[in-house]
PDB file of C-alpha atoms in Angstrom:
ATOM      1  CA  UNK A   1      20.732 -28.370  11.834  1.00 70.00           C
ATOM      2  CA  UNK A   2      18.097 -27.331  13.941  1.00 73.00           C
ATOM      3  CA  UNK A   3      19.145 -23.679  14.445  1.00 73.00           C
ATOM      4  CA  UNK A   4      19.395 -23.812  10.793  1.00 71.00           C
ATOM      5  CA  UNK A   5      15.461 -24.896  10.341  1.00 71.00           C
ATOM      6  CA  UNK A   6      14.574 -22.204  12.572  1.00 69.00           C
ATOM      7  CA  UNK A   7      16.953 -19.539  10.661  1.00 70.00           C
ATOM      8  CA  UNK A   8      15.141 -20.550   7.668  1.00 68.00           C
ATOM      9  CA  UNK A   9      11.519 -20.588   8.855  1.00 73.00           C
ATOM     10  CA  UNK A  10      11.935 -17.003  10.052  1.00 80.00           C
ATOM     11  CA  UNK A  11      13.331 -15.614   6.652  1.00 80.00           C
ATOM     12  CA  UNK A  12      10.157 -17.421   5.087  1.00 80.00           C
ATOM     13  CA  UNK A  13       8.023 -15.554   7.342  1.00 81.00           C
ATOM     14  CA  UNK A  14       9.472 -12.309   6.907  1.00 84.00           C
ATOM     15  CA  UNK A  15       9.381 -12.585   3.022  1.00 85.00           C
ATOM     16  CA  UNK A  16       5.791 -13.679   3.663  1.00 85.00           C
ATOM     17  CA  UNK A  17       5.000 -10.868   5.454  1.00 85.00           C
ATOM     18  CA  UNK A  18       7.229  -8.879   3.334  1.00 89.00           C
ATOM     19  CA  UNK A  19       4.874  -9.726   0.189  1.00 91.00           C
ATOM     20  CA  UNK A  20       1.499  -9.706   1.738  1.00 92.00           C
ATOM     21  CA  UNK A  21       2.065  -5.747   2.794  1.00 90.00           C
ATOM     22  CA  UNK A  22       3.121  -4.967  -0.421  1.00 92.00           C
ATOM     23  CA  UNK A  23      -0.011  -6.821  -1.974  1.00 94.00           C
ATOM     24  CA  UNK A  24      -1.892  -4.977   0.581  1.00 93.00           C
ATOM     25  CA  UNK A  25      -0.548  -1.994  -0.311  1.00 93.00           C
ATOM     26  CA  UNK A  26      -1.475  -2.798  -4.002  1.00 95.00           C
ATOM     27  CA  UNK A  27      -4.798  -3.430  -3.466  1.00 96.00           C
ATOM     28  CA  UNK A  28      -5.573  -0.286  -1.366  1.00 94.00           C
ATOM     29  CA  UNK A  29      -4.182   2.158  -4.272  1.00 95.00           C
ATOM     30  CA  UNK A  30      -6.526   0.012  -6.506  1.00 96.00           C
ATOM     31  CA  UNK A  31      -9.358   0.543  -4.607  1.00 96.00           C
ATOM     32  CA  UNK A  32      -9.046   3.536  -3.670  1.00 97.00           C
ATOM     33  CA  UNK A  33      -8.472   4.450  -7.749  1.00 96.00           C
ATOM     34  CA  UNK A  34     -11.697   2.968  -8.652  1.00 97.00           C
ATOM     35  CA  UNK A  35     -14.129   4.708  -5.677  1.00 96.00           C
ATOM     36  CA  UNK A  36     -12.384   7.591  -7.202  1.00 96.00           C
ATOM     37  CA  UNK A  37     -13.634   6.525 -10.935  1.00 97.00           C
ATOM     38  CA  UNK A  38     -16.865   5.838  -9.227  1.00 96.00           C
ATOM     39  CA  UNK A  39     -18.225   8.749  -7.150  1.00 95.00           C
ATOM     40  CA  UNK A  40     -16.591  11.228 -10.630  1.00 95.00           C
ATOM     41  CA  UNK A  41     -19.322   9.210 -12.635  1.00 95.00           C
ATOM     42  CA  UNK A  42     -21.894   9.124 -10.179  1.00 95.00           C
ATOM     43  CA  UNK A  43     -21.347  12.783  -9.557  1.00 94.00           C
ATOM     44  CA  UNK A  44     -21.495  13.567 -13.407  1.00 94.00           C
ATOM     45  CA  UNK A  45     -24.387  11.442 -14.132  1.00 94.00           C
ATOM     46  CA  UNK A  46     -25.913  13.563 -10.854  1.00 90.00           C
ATOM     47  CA  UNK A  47     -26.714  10.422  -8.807  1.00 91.00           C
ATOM     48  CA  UNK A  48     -24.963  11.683  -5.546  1.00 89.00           C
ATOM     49  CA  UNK A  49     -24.603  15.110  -4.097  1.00 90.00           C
ATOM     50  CA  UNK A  50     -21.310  16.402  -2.625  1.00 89.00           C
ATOM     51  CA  UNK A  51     -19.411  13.919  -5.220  1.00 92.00           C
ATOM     52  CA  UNK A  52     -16.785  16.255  -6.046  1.00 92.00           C
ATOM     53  CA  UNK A  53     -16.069  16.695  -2.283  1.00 94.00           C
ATOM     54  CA  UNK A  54     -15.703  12.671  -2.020  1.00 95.00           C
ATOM     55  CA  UNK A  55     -12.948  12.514  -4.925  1.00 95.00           C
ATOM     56  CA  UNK A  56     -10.717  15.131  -4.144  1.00 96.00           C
ATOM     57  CA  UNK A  57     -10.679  13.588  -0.585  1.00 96.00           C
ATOM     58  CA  UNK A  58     -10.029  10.438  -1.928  1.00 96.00           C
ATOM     59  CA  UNK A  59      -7.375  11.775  -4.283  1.00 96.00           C
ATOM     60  CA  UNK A  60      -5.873  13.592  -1.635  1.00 96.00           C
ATOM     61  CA  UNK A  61      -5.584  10.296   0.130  1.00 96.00           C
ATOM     62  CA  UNK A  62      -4.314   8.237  -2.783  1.00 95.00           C
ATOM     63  CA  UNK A  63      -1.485  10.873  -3.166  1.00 95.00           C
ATOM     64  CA  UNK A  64      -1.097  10.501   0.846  1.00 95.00           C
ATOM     65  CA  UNK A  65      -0.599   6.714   0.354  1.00 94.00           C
ATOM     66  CA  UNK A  66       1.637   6.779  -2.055  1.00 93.00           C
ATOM     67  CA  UNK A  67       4.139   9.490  -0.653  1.00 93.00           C
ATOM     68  CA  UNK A  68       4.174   7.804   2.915  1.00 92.00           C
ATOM     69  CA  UNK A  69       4.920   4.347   0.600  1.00 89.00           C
ATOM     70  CA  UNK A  70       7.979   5.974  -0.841  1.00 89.00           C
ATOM     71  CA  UNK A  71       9.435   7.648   2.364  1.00 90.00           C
ATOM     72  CA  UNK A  72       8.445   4.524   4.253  1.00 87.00           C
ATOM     73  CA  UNK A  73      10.799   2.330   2.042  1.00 84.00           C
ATOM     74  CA  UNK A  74      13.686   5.328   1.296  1.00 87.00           C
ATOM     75  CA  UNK A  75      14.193   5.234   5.381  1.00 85.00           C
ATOM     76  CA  UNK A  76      15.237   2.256   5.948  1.00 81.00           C
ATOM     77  CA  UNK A  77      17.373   1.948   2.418  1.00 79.00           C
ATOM     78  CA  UNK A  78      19.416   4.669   3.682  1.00 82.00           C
ATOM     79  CA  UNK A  79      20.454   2.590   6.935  1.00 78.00           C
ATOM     80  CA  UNK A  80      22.066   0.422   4.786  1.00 76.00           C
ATOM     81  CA  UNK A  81      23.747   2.113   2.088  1.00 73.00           C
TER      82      UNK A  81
END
């Protein structure tokens, strides 16, 4: 019974954790999305210098995020399948 407990304590962690990085990982892309909205407005509207360099930076490193996102879950489903 005990080991049991433990078993299932540890599988509520790890979905826990599981579903906090993904929420993370949510949030980041979001934010990231809107700086990017931001700094193109504020660069058209001519209220910060060097905007354009800002948002393709930030764009590159959306696209960055998002590609290490995919490989980082394809590795490990290929373990298993």
């Amino acid at each position: 019974m005990e080991a049991e407990n433990i078993e299932l304590h540890d599988e509520l962690k790890t979905m826990l954790r599981d579903k906090s990085g993904r929420y993370s990982y949510m949030i980041g892309l979001a934010v990231v999305s809107a700086s990017i909205m931001l700094l193109s407005l504020l660069g058209k509207l001519g209220t910060i210098d060097g905007a354009r360099v800002m948002v393709l930076y930030l764009g590159g490193y959306l696209i960055f995020q998002m590609m290490t996102g995919i490989v980082i879950f394809k590795l490990p489903l290929k373990k298993y399948e």
